[in-house]
Amino acid sequence: SSRYQVTGNANTVQWGFFSKKSPPVLAVQSKDYVTMDLITHHAGDDYARMIQGDPGIESIYRWTATEKGVSDRGPGVHILTGPVYVCDAEPGDLLEVRIVDLKLKPSGNPRYPGKTFGSNAAGWWGFHYKNLSQEPKPREVVTIYEMDSTGKQQWATAAYSFRWATQTTPDGKSHDTIDYPGIIVDHGKVKETMNVLNGVKVPLRLHIGAMGLAPKEADIVNSIPPGYFGGNIDNRHVAAGTSMYYPVSVSGALFSAGDAHATQGDSELNGTAIETSLVGTFQFVLHKKAALTGTILDKVDYPLLETPDSWIVHGFTFRNYLAELGPEAQTKIFKMSSLDPALKNCSTQLRDFLMNGMNLTEDEAYSLMSVSGDFAITQVVDGNWGVHGIIPKALFEKKLIKAKPIA
């Protein structure tokens, strides 16, 4: 296997979309390793701490009256490194993405040695936004967190917060809310509140919010709503030492990743996690369609996470909203989110996983899911809401589990 490195800069990222038309930044074979920067799309919340001094991040965020480092921003928000082309990957195959390692990316600013910073934006898209008790209502509040990039301290502390105030971007437009990716906040226009969350240490659990493959249904796919192809799933369990399995829908799979998180709770209630920049190392393992029959991965056509001790199945309001909602899917999806169909989709897929992969009957599967499956709210902020179902591996005698495919 070969090892590759992809630096996060204006030439190696797509801002706000997955696309089957994007030229790959790299081509790899099955079993190859890739280390890549995962740059947060919230770095503009504090330029000095999260952008300044890092040439790659500076190039991504560069925005003057006459040019943008990344001119094509949107329709979504996430900075996605990639895509990576996986040789021989064809529709019907499964791509296993092993997360070998995740590390905090240190601040490039010499004023902050050994530090990494992240942003939690309580945004207008947050589930909490219409349920505020204190004035002013509504309001968007950004809390900046500080972490130790050397890895000695495994927690984050809040540095300060500020309430969003109208920002004017270099194109002369005013932004009353956080409504465009990559706005550099002018801190002369906001009031910083120090001493927030005093005495609170938030344990780190580094994970990746958005990674997945290019879907086949449209040329440009908004990075915000997740789906069968992966994308912005925002599951805090997608961490080092786990594997995500994605159904391939276009040749080469076209894998991209971003939306790195220092930590997040289930549901991502106010709209974001601690959004930060990480360095991730991945190994790509291709499972050909013909080799899947009769294995634990048989008929898996949704994002499946394998952790050391569990299988985790991802369900959404719509499994494939791009196909189910027609030509206006990418607009409609934001008005149609609901947890009921997400739980139904998740439990249906988990039932099928147990029936196909573990040889259980439907009655056995539903009994086991009810007595030992944990269903959690993945997120309620991404336009296609998510529920994930967790089944412990320890339930099964080894002989029940069919051999894992060899790529």
XYZ file of C-alpha atoms in Angstrom:
407
model
C 0.000 0.000 0.000
C 1.095 3.574 -0.692
C 0.843 6.647 1.557
C -0.220 10.080 0.378
C -0.649 13.507 1.902
C -3.149 16.207 0.909
C -2.589 19.694 2.334
C -5.719 21.749 2.839
C -5.504 24.786 0.581
C -7.505 26.608 -2.080
C -6.527 23.999 -4.701
C -7.485 20.874 -2.746
C -10.935 21.742 -1.392
C -14.517 22.135 -2.583
C -16.570 24.615 -0.582
C -20.141 23.592 0.075
C -20.788 20.670 -2.260
C -20.153 17.107 -3.353
C -19.847 16.638 -7.100
C -19.384 13.701 -9.451
C -17.928 16.247 -11.925
C -15.098 17.475 -9.683
C -11.583 16.587 -10.838
C -9.897 14.415 -8.198
C -7.003 15.799 -6.154
C -5.577 12.282 -5.884
C -6.080 8.744 -7.207
C -5.450 5.787 -4.894
C -5.655 2.011 -4.919
C -7.538 -0.093 -2.395
C -5.498 -0.426 0.854
C -3.717 2.924 0.310
C -3.436 5.498 3.091
C -4.139 9.220 2.778
C -3.426 11.885 5.395
C -5.430 15.046 4.764
C -6.173 18.379 6.394
C -9.818 18.870 7.358
C -10.335 22.640 7.498
C -13.232 24.088 9.446
C -15.725 26.342 7.651
C -16.076 28.334 10.900
C -12.487 29.579 11.000
C -13.666 33.080 10.034
C -15.298 33.407 13.450
C -11.816 34.181 14.816
C -9.307 34.965 12.066
C -6.338 35.435 14.399
C -6.782 32.115 16.163
C -8.023 29.846 13.372
C -6.653 31.203 10.064
C -3.707 33.562 10.537
C -0.262 32.081 9.983
C -1.466 28.916 8.234
C -0.796 29.468 4.495
C -3.240 26.760 3.384
C -6.145 28.066 5.452
C -5.270 31.656 4.509
C -5.489 30.704 0.825
C -8.927 29.099 1.303
C -10.364 32.102 3.168
C -8.708 34.793 1.040
C -11.430 37.266 0.011
C -10.828 40.776 -1.262
C -12.889 43.223 -3.299
C -11.489 41.655 -6.463
C -10.961 37.930 -5.748
C -11.714 34.903 -3.622
C -9.244 32.124 -2.831
C -12.093 29.669 -3.403
C -14.465 31.463 -5.737
C -17.088 28.718 -5.877
C -18.727 28.720 -2.430
C -22.034 26.989 -1.816
C -24.764 25.907 -2.047
C -23.764 24.313 1.284
C -21.209 25.483 3.828
C -18.584 22.814 4.476
C -14.992 22.972 3.269
C -14.427 19.468 1.883
C -10.929 18.219 1.096
C -10.932 16.089 -2.039
C -12.266 14.361 -3.932
C -10.078 11.251 -3.813
C -10.567 8.844 -6.717
C -10.428 5.168 -5.718
C -9.298 3.037 -8.645
C -11.657 0.203 -9.668
C -14.520 1.490 -7.492
C -17.782 1.064 -9.421
C -21.475 1.526 -8.638
C -22.704 -1.335 -6.461
C -19.415 -1.701 -4.589
C -18.914 -0.661 -0.965
C -16.038 1.610 0.018
C -14.703 1.079 3.512
C -13.029 4.195 4.892
C -10.920 3.351 7.931
C -10.187 6.352 10.154
C -6.676 5.475 11.266
C -5.925 8.689 13.145
C -7.344 12.121 13.981
C -5.311 14.965 15.462
C -5.997 18.608 16.254
C -4.400 20.902 13.665
C -2.353 23.473 15.585
C -2.997 27.187 15.170
C -0.595 28.690 12.647
C -0.362 31.923 14.623
C 2.875 32.145 16.665
C 0.905 34.060 19.315
C -0.856 30.792 20.191
C 1.801 28.082 20.409
C 0.503 24.600 21.227
C -3.103 25.717 20.859
C -5.983 24.788 18.591
C -9.233 26.742 18.563
C -12.766 25.880 17.597
C -16.094 27.630 17.227
C -19.589 26.696 18.390
C -22.162 28.804 16.555
C -25.683 28.836 17.958
C -27.119 29.594 14.533
C -30.495 30.398 13.025
C -30.610 26.822 11.707
C -30.296 25.416 15.252
C -33.180 23.426 16.738
C -33.141 25.733 19.788
C -33.540 28.976 17.836
C -37.291 29.412 18.324
C -37.084 28.291 21.947
C -35.079 31.089 23.569
C -36.133 32.423 26.974
C -33.771 35.374 27.450
C -33.747 38.590 25.423
C -32.842 39.557 22.819
C -34.809 37.047 20.761
C -33.801 35.745 18.355
C -30.012 35.898 18.545
C -27.003 33.991 17.221
C -24.108 33.491 19.624
C -20.636 32.185 18.783
C -18.524 30.600 21.542
C -14.814 30.169 20.846
C -13.152 27.177 22.517
C -9.467 26.616 23.234
C -7.696 23.251 23.151
C -4.202 21.874 23.650
C -2.860 20.803 20.256
C 0.001 18.804 21.836
C -2.511 16.210 23.020
C -1.569 16.465 26.712
C -4.955 17.888 27.733
C -7.964 16.010 26.396
C -10.533 18.734 26.957
C -11.708 22.099 25.633
C -12.413 25.258 27.603
C -14.465 28.248 26.452
C -12.291 31.276 25.698
C -15.044 33.853 25.100
C -18.300 34.336 23.223
C -19.910 37.043 21.092
C -23.344 37.762 19.723
C -23.495 37.969 15.937
C -23.774 41.525 14.652
C -24.220 42.562 11.010
C -21.058 41.853 9.029
C -20.171 43.399 5.669
C -18.223 41.180 3.295
C -15.691 42.441 0.706
C -18.383 42.327 -2.007
C -20.266 45.051 -0.097
C -23.099 42.776 1.093
C -24.476 42.931 4.631
C -25.046 39.743 6.591
C -27.462 40.143 9.504
C -27.233 36.413 10.214
C -24.674 33.666 9.614
C -25.965 33.087 6.102
C -22.905 32.727 3.865
C -19.854 30.454 4.197
C -16.520 31.968 5.112
C -17.528 35.352 6.512
C -14.559 36.825 8.365
C -15.983 38.353 11.546
C -14.895 41.931 12.230
C -14.388 41.819 15.987
C -14.653 45.604 16.119
C -18.378 45.123 15.439
C -19.138 42.513 18.092
C -18.961 42.636 21.878
C -16.881 39.818 23.336
C -18.070 38.238 26.574
C -15.216 36.817 28.610
C -15.454 34.305 31.462
C -18.055 32.055 29.856
C -18.500 28.462 31.081
C -16.061 29.096 33.896
C -14.776 25.933 35.555
C -16.164 23.725 32.773
C -13.930 21.265 30.936
C -15.500 19.692 27.855
C -13.955 16.266 27.078
C -12.637 16.017 23.525
C -13.987 13.368 21.205
C -12.470 14.187 17.837
C -14.641 13.080 14.937
C -15.632 13.972 11.386
C -18.973 15.630 10.698
C -19.011 15.385 6.915
C -17.397 12.739 4.767
C -18.725 10.643 1.984
C -18.863 9.890 -1.700
C -20.201 11.825 -4.680
C -23.856 10.931 -5.309
C -25.007 10.158 -8.840
C -28.353 12.016 -8.820
C -27.095 15.584 -9.453
C -23.934 17.327 -10.615
C -23.752 19.650 -7.599
C -25.064 18.384 -4.267
C -25.425 20.720 -1.272
C -23.028 19.620 1.476
C -25.560 20.146 4.280
C -28.178 17.350 4.003
C -26.720 13.840 4.424
C -28.020 10.774 2.623
C -27.267 7.271 1.394
C -23.883 8.501 0.073
C -22.801 9.741 3.499
C -22.034 13.435 3.603
C -22.811 15.622 6.585
C -23.980 12.863 8.925
C -22.658 14.560 12.091
C -22.352 11.379 14.140
C -19.937 11.849 17.040
C -18.964 8.157 16.821
C -17.201 8.634 13.451
C -13.807 8.753 15.144
C -10.316 7.258 15.015
C -10.372 3.461 15.100
C -13.693 3.154 13.263
C -14.665 2.310 9.682
C -17.406 3.877 7.585
C -18.874 1.821 4.735
C -20.406 3.799 1.879
C -22.280 2.527 -1.175
C -20.454 3.625 -4.331
C -22.687 5.325 -6.891
C -20.172 6.771 -9.390
C -16.936 5.408 -10.850
C -13.965 6.104 -8.590
C -16.268 6.714 -5.585
C -14.949 10.322 -5.238
C -14.437 10.609 -1.476
C -14.305 13.978 0.293
C -14.126 14.927 3.969
C -14.470 18.008 6.143
C -16.592 19.518 8.918
C -14.115 18.353 11.556
C -15.323 18.417 15.156
C -13.461 18.509 18.469
C -16.592 17.241 20.188
C -20.365 17.209 19.746
C -23.384 15.895 21.586
C -26.039 13.745 19.948
C -28.468 16.052 18.063
C -25.995 18.971 17.621
C -28.795 21.017 19.130
C -27.759 24.648 18.599
C -26.555 24.073 15.053
C -22.874 23.179 15.379
C -20.314 21.148 17.302
C -16.971 22.590 18.395
C -16.040 23.220 14.770
C -12.270 22.989 14.373
C -9.546 21.886 11.968
C -8.143 18.370 12.228
C -5.596 16.245 10.397
C -7.041 12.846 9.497
C -5.403 9.682 8.219
C -7.610 7.298 6.245
C -7.173 3.882 4.669
C -9.457 3.070 1.761
C -10.551 -0.556 1.365
C -12.688 -1.427 -1.638
C -15.249 -4.228 -1.321
C -16.398 -5.351 -4.766
C -20.105 -6.057 -5.214
C -19.551 -9.709 -6.161
C -17.637 -10.342 -2.914
C -20.407 -9.006 -0.662
C -22.956 -11.815 -1.148
C -23.344 -13.951 1.951
C -21.252 -11.638 4.120
C -22.160 -9.309 6.956
C -22.148 -6.438 4.423
C -24.631 -8.076 2.057
C -27.202 -5.558 0.709
C -25.806 -2.643 2.742
C -26.830 0.448 0.731
C -26.601 3.078 3.469
C -23.729 4.518 5.527
C -22.698 1.864 8.055
C -20.236 2.561 10.863
C -18.179 -0.172 12.465
C -16.605 0.663 15.823
C -14.448 -1.721 17.878
C -17.553 -2.836 19.796
C -20.632 -1.927 17.723
C -22.354 -1.772 14.364
C -24.081 1.581 13.804
C -26.699 2.030 11.079
C -27.596 5.539 9.858
C -31.133 6.511 8.976
C -32.531 9.826 7.728
C -35.877 11.526 7.133
C -35.285 10.478 3.510
C -32.735 7.764 2.703
C -32.200 9.214 -0.774
C -33.842 12.633 -0.754
C -32.243 13.486 -4.109
C -34.286 10.752 -5.800
C -37.359 10.811 -3.558
C -38.133 14.537 -3.703
C -37.729 15.138 -7.451
C -36.056 18.010 -9.315
C -36.498 20.503 -6.440
C -35.106 18.038 -3.878
C -32.285 20.246 -2.666
C -34.738 23.030 -1.749
C -37.591 20.870 -0.481
C -35.466 18.813 1.906
C -34.949 21.767 4.269
C -38.722 22.112 4.777
C -39.485 18.430 5.298
C -37.249 17.228 8.126
C -38.792 14.987 10.764
C -37.518 12.422 13.240
C -40.387 9.938 12.785
C -39.392 8.839 9.259
C -35.712 8.949 10.270
C -36.366 6.433 13.045
C -38.413 4.301 10.660
C -35.664 4.362 8.008
C -32.984 3.578 10.590
C -34.879 0.725 12.247
C -35.802 -0.761 8.850
C -32.166 -0.737 7.773
C -30.985 -2.146 11.101
C -33.611 -4.917 10.818
C -32.342 -5.720 7.320
C -28.725 -5.649 8.520
C -29.536 -8.212 11.203
C -31.530 -10.378 8.797
C -28.990 -10.251 5.940
C -25.759 -10.109 7.891
C -26.577 -12.107 11.033
C -29.092 -14.615 9.554
C -31.867 -13.552 11.942
C -35.560 -13.773 11.137
C -37.571 -10.559 11.136
C -39.116 -11.455 14.506
C -35.694 -12.173 16.000
C -34.341 -8.909 14.619
C -37.134 -6.753 16.047
C -36.898 -8.451 19.439
C -33.137 -7.934 19.586
C -33.371 -4.292 18.464
C -35.940 -3.572 21.157
C -34.054 -5.216 24.006
C -30.493 -4.289 23.031
C -30.452 -1.680 20.269
C -29.875 1.978 21.141
C -31.456 4.537 18.820
C -29.981 8.004 19.153
C -30.741 11.344 17.514
C -27.730 11.973 15.299
C -28.619 15.545 14.355
C -31.643 17.823 13.920
C -29.924 20.623 12.001
C -28.870 19.318 8.586
C -32.021 19.465 6.492
C -32.265 15.668 6.434
C -32.504 14.754 10.102
C -30.734 11.662 11.373
C -31.225 8.748 13.729
C -28.548 6.110 14.271
C -29.117 2.614 15.633
C -26.364 0.936 17.653
C -26.048 -2.847 18.006
C -23.239 -4.249 20.226
C -21.024 -6.862 18.597
C -20.736 -8.696 21.938
C -24.326 -9.983 21.525
C -23.230 -12.452 18.887
C -21.191 -15.595 19.203
C -18.293 -15.326 16.790
C -19.614 -18.175 14.651
C -22.835 -16.265 13.936
C -20.973 -13.475 12.226
C -20.163 -14.350 8.644
C -16.629 -13.741 7.454
C -15.786 -10.159 6.654
C -15.084 -9.598 2.959
C -11.500 -9.459 1.811
C -10.998 -6.619 -0.632
